CSV table of N, CA and C and ligand atoms in Angstrom, one decimal:
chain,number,residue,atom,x,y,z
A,13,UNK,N,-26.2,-6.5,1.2
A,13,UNK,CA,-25.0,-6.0,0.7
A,13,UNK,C,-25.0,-4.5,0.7
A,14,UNK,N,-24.2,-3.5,1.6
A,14,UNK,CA,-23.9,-2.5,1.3
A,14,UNK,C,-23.2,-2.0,-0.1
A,15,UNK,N,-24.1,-0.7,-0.5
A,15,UNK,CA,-24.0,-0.2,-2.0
A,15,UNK,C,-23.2,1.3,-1.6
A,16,UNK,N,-21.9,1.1,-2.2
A,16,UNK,CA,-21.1,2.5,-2.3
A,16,UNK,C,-21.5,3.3,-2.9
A,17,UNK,N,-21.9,4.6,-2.3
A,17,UNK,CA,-22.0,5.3,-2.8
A,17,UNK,C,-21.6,6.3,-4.1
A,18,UNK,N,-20.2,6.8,-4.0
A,18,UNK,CA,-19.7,7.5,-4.7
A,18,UNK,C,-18.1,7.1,-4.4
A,19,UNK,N,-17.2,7.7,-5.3
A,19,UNK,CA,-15.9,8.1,-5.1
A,19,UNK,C,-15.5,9.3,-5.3
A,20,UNK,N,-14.7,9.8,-4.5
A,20,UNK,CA,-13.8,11.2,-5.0
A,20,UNK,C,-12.2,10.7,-5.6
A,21,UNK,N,-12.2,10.9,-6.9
A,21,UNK,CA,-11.3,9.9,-7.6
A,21,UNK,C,-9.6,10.6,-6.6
A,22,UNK,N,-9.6,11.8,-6.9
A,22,UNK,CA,-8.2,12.7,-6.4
A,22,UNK,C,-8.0,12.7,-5.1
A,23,UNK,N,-9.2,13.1,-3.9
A,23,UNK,CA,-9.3,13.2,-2.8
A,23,UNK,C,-8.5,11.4,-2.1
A,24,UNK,N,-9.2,10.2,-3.2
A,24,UNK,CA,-9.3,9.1,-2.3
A,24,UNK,C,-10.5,8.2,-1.5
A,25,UNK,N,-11.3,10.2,-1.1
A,25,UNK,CA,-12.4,9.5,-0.6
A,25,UNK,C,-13.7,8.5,-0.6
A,26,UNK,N,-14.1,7.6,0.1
A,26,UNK,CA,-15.4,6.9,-0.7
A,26,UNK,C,-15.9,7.2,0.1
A,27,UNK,N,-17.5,7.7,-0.3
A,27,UNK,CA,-18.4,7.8,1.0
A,27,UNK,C,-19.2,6.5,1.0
A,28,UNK,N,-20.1,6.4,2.1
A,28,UNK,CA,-20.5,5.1,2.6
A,28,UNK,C,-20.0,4.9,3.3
A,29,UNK,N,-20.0,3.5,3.6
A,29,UNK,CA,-19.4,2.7,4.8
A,29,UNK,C,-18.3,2.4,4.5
A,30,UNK,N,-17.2,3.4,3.8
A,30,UNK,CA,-16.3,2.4,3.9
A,30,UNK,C,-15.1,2.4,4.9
A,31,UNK,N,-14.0,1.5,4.9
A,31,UNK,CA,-13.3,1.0,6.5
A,31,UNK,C,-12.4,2.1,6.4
A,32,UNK,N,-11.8,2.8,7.1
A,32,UNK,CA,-10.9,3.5,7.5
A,32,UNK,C,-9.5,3.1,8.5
A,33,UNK,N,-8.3,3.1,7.8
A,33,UNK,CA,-7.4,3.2,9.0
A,33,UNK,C,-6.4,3.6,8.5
A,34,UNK,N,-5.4,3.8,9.6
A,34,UNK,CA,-4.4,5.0,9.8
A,34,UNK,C,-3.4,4.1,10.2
A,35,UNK,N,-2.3,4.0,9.6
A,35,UNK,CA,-0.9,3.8,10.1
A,35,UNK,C,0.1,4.2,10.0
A,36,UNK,N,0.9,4.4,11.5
A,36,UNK,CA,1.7,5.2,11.8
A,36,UNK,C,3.2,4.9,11.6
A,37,UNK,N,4.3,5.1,11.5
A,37,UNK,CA,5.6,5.2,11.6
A,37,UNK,C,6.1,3.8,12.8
A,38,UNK,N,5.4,4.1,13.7
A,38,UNK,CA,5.5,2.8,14.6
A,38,UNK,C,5.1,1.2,14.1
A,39,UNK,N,3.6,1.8,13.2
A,39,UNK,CA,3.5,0.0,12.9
A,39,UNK,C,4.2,-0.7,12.2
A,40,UNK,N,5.0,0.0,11.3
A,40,UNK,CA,6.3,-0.4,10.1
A,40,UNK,C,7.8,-0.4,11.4
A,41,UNK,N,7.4,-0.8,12.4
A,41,UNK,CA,8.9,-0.4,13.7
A,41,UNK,C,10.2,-1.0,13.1
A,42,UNK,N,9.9,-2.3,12.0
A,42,UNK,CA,11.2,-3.2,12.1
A,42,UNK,C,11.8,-2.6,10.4
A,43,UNK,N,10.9,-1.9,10.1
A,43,UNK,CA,11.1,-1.6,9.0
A,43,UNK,C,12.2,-0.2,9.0
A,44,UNK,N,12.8,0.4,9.8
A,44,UNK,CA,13.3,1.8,9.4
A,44,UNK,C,14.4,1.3,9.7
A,45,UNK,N,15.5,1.5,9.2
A,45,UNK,CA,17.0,1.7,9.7
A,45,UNK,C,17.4,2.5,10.6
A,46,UNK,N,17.3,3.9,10.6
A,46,UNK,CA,18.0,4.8,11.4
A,46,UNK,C,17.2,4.8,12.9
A,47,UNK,N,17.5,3.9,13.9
A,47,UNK,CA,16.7,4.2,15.2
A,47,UNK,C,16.4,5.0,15.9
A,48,UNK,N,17.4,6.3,16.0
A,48,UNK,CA,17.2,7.8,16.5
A,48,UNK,C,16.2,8.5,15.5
A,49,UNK,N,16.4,8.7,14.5
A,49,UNK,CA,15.3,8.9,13.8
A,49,UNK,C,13.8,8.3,13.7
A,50,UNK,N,13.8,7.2,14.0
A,50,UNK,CA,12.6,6.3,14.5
A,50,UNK,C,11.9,6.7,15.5
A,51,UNK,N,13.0,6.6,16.4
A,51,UNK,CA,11.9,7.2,18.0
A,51,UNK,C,11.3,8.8,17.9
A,52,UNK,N,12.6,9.3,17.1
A,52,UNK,CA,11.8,11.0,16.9
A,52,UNK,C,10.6,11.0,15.9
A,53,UNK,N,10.3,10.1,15.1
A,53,UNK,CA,9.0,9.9,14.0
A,53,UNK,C,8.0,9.7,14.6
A,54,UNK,N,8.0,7.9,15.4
A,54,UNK,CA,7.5,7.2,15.4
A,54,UNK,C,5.8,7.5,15.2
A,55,UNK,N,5.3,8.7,16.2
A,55,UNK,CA,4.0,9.3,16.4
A,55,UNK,C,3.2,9.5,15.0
A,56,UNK,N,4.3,10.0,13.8
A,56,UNK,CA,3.8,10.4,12.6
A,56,UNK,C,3.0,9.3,11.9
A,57,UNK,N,1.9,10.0,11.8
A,57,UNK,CA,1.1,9.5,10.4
A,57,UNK,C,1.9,9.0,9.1
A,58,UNK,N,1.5,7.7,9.1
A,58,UNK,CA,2.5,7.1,7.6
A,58,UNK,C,1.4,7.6,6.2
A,59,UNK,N,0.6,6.6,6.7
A,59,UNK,CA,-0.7,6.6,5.1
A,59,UNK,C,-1.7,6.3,5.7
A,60,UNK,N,-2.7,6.8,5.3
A,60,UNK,CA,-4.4,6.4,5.7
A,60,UNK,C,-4.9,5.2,4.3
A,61,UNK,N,-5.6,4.9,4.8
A,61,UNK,CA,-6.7,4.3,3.5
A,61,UNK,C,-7.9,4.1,3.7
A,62,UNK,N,-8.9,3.9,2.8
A,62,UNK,CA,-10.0,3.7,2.5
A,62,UNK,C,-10.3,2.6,2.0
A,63,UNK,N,-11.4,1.4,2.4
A,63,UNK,CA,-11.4,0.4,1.5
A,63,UNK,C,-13.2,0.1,1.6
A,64,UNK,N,-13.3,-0.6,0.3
A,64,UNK,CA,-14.5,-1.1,0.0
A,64,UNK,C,-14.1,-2.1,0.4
A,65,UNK,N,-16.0,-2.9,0.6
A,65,UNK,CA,-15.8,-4.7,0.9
A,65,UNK,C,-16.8,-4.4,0.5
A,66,UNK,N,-17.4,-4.8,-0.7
A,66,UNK,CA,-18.9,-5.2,-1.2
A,66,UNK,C,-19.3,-6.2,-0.5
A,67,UNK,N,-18.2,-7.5,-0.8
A,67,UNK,CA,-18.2,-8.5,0.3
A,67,UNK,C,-17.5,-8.7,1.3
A,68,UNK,N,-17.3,-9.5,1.7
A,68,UNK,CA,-16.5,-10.1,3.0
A,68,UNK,C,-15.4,-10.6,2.1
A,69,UNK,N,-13.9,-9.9,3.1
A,69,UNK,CA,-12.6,-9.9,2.7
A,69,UNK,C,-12.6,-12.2,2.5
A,70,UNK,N,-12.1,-12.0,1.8
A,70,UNK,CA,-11.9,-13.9,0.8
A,70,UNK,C,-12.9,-14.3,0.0
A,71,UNK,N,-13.9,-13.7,-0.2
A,71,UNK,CA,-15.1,-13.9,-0.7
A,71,UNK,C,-14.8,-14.5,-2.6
A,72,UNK,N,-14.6,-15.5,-3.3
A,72,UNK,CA,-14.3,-15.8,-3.9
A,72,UNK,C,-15.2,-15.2,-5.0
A,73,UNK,N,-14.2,-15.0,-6.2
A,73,UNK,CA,-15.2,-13.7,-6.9
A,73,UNK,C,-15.8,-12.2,-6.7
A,74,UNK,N,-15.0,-12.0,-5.8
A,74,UNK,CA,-15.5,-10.6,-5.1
A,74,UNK,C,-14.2,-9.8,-5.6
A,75,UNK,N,-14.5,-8.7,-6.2
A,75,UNK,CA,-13.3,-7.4,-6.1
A,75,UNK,C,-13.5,-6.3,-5.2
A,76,UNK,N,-12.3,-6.3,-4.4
A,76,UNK,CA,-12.0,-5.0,-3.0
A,76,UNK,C,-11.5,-4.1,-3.8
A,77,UNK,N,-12.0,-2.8,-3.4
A,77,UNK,CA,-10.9,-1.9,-3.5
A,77,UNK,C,-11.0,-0.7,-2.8
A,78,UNK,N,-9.9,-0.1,-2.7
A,78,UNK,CA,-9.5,0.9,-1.9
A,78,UNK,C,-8.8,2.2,-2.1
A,79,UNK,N,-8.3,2.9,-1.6
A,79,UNK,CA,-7.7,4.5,-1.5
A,79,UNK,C,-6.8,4.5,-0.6
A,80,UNK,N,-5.6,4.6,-1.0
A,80,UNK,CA,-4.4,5.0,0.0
A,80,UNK,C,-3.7,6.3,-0.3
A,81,UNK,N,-3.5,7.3,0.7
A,81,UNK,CA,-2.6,8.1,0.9
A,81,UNK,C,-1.4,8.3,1.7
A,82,UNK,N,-0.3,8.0,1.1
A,82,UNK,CA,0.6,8.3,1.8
A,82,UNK,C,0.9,9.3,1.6
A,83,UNK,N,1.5,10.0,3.4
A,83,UNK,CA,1.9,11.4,3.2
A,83,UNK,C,3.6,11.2,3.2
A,84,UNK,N,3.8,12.7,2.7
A,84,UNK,CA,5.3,12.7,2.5
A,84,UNK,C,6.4,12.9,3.7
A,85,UNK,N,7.1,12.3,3.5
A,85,UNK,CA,8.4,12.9,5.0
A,85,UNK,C,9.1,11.3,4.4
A,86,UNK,N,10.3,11.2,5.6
A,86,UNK,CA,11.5,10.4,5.8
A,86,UNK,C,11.9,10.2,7.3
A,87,UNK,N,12.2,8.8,7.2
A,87,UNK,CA,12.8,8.2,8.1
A,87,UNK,C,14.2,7.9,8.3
A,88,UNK,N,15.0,9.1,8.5
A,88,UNK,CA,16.9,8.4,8.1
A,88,UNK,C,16.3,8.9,6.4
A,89,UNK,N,17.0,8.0,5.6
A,89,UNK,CA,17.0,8.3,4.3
A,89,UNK,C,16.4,7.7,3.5
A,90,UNK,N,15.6,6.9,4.4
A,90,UNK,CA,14.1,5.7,3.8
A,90,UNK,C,12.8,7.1,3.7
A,91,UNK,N,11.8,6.8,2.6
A,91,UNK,CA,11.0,7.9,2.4
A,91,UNK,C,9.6,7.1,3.1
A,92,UNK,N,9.1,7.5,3.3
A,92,UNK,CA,7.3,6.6,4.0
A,92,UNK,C,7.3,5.8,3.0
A,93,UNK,N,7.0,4.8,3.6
A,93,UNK,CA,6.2,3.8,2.2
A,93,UNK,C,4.7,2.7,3.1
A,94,UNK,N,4.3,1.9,2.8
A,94,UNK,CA,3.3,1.2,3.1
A,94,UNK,C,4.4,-0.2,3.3
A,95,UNK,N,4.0,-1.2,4.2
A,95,UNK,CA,4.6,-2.7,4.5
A,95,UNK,C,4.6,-3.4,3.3
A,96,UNK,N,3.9,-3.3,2.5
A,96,UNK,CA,4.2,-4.6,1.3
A,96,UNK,C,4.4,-5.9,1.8
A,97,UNK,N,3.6,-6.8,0.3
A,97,UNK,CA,2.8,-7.8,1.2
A,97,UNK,C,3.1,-8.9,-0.1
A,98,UNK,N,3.0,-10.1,0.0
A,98,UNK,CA,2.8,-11.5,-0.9
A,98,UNK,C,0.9,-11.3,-0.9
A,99,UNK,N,0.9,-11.4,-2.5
A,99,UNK,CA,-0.7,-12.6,-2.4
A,99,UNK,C,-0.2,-14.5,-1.6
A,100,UNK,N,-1.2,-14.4,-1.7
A,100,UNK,CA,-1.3,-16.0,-1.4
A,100,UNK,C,-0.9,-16.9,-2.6
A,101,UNK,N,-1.9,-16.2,-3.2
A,101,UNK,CA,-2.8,-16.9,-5.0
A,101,UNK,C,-1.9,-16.3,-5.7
A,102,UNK,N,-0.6,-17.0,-6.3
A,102,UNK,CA,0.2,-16.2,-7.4
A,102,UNK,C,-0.7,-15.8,-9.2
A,103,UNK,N,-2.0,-16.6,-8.7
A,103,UNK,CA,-2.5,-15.8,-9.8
A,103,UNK,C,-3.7,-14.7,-9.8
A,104,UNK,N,-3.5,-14.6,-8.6
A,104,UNK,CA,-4.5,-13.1,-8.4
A,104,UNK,C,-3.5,-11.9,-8.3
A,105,UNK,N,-3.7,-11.3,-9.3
A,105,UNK,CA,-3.1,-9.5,-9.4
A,105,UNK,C,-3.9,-8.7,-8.5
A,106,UNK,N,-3.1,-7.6,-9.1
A,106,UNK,CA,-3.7,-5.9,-8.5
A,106,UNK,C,-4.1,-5.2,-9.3
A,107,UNK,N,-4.7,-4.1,-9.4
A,107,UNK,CA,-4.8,-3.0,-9.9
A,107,UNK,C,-4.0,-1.9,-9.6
A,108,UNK,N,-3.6,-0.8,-10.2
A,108,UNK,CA,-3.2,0.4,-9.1
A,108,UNK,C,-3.3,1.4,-10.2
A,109,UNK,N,-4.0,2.7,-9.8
A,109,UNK,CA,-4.1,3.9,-10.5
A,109,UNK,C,-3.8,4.8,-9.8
A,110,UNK,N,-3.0,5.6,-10.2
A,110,UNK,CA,-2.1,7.0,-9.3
A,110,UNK,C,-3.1,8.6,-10.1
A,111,UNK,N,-3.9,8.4,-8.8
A,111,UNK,CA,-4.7,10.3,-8.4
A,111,UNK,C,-3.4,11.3,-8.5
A,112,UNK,N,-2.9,11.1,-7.5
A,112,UNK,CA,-2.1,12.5,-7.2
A,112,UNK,C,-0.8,11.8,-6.3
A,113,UNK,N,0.4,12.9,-6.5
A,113,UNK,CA,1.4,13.0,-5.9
A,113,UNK,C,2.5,11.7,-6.5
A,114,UNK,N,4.1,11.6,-6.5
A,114,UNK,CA,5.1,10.7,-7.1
A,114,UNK,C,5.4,9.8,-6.1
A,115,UNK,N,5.9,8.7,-7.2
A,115,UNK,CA,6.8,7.9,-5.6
A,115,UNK,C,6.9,6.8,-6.7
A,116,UNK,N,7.2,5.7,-6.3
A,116,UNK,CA,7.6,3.8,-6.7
A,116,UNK,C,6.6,3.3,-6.0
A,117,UNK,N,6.2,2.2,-7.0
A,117,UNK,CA,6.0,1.0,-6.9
A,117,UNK,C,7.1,0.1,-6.5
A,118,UNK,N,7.1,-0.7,-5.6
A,118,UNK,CA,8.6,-2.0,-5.4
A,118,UNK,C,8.1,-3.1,-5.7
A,119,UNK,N,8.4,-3.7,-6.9
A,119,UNK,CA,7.8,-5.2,-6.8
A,119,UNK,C,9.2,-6.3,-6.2
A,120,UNK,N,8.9,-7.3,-5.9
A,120,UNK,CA,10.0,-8.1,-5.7
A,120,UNK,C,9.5,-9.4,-5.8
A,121,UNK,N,10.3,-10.3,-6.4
A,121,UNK,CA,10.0,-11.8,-6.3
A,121,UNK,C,10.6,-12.8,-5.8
A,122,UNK,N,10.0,-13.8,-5.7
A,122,UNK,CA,10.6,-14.8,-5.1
A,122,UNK,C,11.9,-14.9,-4.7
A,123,UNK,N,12.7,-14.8,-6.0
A,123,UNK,CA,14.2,-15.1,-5.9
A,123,UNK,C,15.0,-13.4,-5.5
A,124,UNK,N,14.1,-13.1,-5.1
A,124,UNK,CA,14.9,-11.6,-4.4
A,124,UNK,C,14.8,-10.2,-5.3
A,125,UNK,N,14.7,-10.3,-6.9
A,125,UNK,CA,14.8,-9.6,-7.9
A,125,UNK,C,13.9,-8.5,-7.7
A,126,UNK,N,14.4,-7.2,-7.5
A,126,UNK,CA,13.5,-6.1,-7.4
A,126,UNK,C,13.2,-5.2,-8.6
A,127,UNK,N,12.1,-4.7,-9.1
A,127,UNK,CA,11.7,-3.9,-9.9
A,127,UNK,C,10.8,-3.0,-9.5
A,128,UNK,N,10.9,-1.2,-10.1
A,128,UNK,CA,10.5,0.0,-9.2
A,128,UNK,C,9.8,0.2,-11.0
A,129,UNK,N,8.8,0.6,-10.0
A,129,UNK,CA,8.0,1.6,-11.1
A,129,UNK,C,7.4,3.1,-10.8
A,130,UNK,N,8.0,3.6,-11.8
A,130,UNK,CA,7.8,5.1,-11.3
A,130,UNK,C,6.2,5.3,-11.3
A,131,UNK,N,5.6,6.3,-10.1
A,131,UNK,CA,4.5,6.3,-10.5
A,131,UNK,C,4.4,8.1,-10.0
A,132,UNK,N,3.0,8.7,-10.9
A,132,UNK,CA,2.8,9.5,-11.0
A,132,UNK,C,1.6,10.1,-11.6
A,133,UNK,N,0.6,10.6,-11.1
A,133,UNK,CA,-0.6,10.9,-12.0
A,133,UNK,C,-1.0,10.8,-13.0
A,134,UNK,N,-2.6,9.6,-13.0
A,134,UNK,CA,-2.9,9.0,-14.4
A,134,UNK,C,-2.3,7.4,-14.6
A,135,UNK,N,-0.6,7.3,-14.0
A,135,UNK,CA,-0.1,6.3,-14.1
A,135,UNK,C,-1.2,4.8,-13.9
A,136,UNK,N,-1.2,3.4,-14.4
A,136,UNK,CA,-2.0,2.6,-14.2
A,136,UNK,C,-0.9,1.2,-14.1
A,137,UNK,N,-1.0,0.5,-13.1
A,137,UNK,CA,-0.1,-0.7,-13.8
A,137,UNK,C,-0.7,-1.8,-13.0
A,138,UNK,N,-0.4,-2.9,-14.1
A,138,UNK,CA,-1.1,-4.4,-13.3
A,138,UNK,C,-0.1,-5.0,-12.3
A,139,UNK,N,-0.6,-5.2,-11.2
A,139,UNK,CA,0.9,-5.9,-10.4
A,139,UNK,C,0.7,-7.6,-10.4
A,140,UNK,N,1.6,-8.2,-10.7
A,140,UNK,CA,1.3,-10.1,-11.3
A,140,UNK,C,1.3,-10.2,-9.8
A,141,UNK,N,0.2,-11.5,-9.6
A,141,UNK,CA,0.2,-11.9,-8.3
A,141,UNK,C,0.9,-12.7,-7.2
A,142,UNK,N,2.4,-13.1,-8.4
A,142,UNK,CA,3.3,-13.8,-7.5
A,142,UNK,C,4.4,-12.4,-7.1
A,143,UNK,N,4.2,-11.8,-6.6
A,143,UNK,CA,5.1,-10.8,-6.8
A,143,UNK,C,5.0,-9.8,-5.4
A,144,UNK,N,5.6,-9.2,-4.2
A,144,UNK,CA,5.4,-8.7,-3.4
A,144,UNK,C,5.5,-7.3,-3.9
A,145,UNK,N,4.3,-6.2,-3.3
A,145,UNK,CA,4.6,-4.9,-3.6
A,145,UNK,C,4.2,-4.4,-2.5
A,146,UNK,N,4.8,-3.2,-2.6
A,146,UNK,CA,4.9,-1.8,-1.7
A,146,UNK,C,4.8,-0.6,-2.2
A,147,UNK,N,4.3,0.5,-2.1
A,147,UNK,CA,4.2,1.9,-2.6
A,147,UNK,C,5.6,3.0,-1.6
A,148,UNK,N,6.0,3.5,-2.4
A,148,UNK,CA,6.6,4.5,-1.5
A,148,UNK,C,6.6,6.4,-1.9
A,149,UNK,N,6.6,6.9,-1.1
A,149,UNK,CA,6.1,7.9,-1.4
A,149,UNK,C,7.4,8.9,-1.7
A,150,UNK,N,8.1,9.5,-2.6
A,150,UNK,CA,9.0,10.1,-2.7
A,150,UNK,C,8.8,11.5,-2.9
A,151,UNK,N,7.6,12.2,-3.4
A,151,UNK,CA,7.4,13.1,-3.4
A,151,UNK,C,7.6,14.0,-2.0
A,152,UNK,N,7.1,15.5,-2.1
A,152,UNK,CA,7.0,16.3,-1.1
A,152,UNK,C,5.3,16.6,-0.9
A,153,UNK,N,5.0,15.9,-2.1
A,153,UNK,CA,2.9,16.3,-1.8
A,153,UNK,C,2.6,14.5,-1.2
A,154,UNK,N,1.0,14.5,-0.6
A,154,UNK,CA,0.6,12.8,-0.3
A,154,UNK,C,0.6,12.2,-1.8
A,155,UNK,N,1.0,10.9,-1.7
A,155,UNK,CA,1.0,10.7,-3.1
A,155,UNK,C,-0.7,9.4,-2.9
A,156,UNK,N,-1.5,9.6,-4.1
A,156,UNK,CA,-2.6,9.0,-3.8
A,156,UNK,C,-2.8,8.4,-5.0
A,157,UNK,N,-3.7,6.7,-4.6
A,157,UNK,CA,-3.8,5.9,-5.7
A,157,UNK,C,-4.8,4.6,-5.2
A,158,UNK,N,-5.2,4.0,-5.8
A,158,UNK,CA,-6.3,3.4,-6.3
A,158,UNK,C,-5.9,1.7,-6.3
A,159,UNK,N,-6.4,1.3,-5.9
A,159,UNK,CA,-5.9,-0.4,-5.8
A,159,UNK,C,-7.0,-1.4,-5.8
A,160,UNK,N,-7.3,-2.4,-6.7
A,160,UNK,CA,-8.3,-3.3,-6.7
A,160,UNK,C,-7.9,-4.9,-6.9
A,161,UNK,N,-8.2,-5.8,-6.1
A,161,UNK,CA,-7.7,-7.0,-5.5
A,161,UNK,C,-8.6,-8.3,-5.8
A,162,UNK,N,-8.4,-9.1,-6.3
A,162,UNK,CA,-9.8,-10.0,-5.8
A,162,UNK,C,-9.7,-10.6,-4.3
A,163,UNK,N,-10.7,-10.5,-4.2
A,163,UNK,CA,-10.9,-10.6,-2.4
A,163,UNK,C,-10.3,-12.0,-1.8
A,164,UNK,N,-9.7,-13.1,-2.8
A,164,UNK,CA,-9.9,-14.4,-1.8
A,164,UNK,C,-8.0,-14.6,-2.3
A,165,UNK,N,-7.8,-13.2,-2.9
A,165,UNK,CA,-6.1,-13.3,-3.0
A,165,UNK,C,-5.4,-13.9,-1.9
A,166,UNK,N,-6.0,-13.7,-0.5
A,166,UNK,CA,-4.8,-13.9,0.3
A,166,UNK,C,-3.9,-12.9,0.6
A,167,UNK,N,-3.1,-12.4,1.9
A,167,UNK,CA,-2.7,-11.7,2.1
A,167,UNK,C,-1.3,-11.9,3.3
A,168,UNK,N,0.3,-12.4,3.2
A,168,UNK,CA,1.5,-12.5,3.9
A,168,UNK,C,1.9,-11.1,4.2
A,169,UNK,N,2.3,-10.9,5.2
A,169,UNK,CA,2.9,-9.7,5.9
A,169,UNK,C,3.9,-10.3,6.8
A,170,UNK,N,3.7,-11.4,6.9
A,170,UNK,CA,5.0,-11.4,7.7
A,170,UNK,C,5.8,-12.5,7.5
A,171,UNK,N,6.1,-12.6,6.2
A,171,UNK,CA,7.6,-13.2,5.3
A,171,UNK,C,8.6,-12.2,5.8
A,172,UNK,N,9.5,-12.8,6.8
A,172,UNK,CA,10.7,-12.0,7.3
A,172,UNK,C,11.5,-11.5,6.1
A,173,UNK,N,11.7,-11.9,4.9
A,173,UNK,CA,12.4,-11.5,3.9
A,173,UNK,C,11.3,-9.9,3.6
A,174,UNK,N,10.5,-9.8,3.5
A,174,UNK,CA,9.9,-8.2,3.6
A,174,UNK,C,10.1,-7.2,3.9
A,175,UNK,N,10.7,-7.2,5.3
A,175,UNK,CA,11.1,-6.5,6.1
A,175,UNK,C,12.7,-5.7,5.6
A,176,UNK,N,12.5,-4.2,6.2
A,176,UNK,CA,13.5,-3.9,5.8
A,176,UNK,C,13.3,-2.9,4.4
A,177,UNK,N,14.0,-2.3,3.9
A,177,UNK,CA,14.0,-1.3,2.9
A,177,UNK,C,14.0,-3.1,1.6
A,178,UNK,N,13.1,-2.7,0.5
A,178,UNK,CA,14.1,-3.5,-0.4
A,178,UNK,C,15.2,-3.3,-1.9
A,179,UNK,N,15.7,-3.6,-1.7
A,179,UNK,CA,17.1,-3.5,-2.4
A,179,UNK,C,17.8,-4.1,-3.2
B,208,FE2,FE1,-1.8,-6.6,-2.8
């Protein structure tokens, strides 16, 4: 078992081994409205993250967690945000603690009903596990925050009802 070293709570960063990736304005493609705007973005950096895996992603009894920053800008009049996703297991939650920078939380449920939570430094909220969320960044600084999962939640990204700003 790899042992994490440390965290940099504001920065995001974990040293160690942890996974790194970067997604761009392109991987969200079906997600923006304004298409001229899109093709002139696309190249831009959306959000990076950092994640632990003490264990292996499904590992039953395992907690992941990770560091995401998204940076600020707009697409048309949509602001950056991350894909947002279904658990599997409507009774495995989230964590999420906000480091630095503003923006929403989007939860949405089943029957369509959306709820935004402001978030903002220090902020902490439990997200219930039947419930899809996304972060979006509204600010003009990266807005950065903290998320912990149990590992065998499961993970939907591509419930066509996702897609799209939600509203
Ligand atoms: Fe999640």
């Amino acid at each position: 078992m790899e042992i994490m070293i440390s965290t940099d709570f504001f920065s995001g960063q974990i040293s160690g081994d942890a996974v790194r990736t970067t997604r761009t304005v392109a991987d969200l493609a079906l997600h923006w409205t304004n298409r001229e705007q899109y093709e002139i973005q696309k190249g831009k950096i959306l959000y990076e993250t950092e994640s632990w895996f003490p264990h292996p992603d499904g590992t039953e009894g395992a907690v992941l967690w990770a560091s995401t920053k998204i940076f600020p800008g707009k697409v048309g009049d949509q602001h950056f945000m991350t894909r947002g996703h279904w658990h599997l297991k409507p009774t495995h939650g989230e964590l999420i603690i906000v480091a630095s920078g503003t923006g929403e939380l989007v939860l949405k449920s089943r029957d369509g009903t959306i709820t935004k939570v402001a978030l903002a430094p220090g902020v902490t909220f439990h997200i219930n596990g039947d419930l899809a969320h996304r972060t979006i960044n509204t600010g003009t600084d990266p807005l950065i925050f903290w998320c912990a999962w149990p590992a065998d939640c499961g993970h939907d990204y591509s419930d066509p009802s996702l897609i799209g700003e939600w509203k």
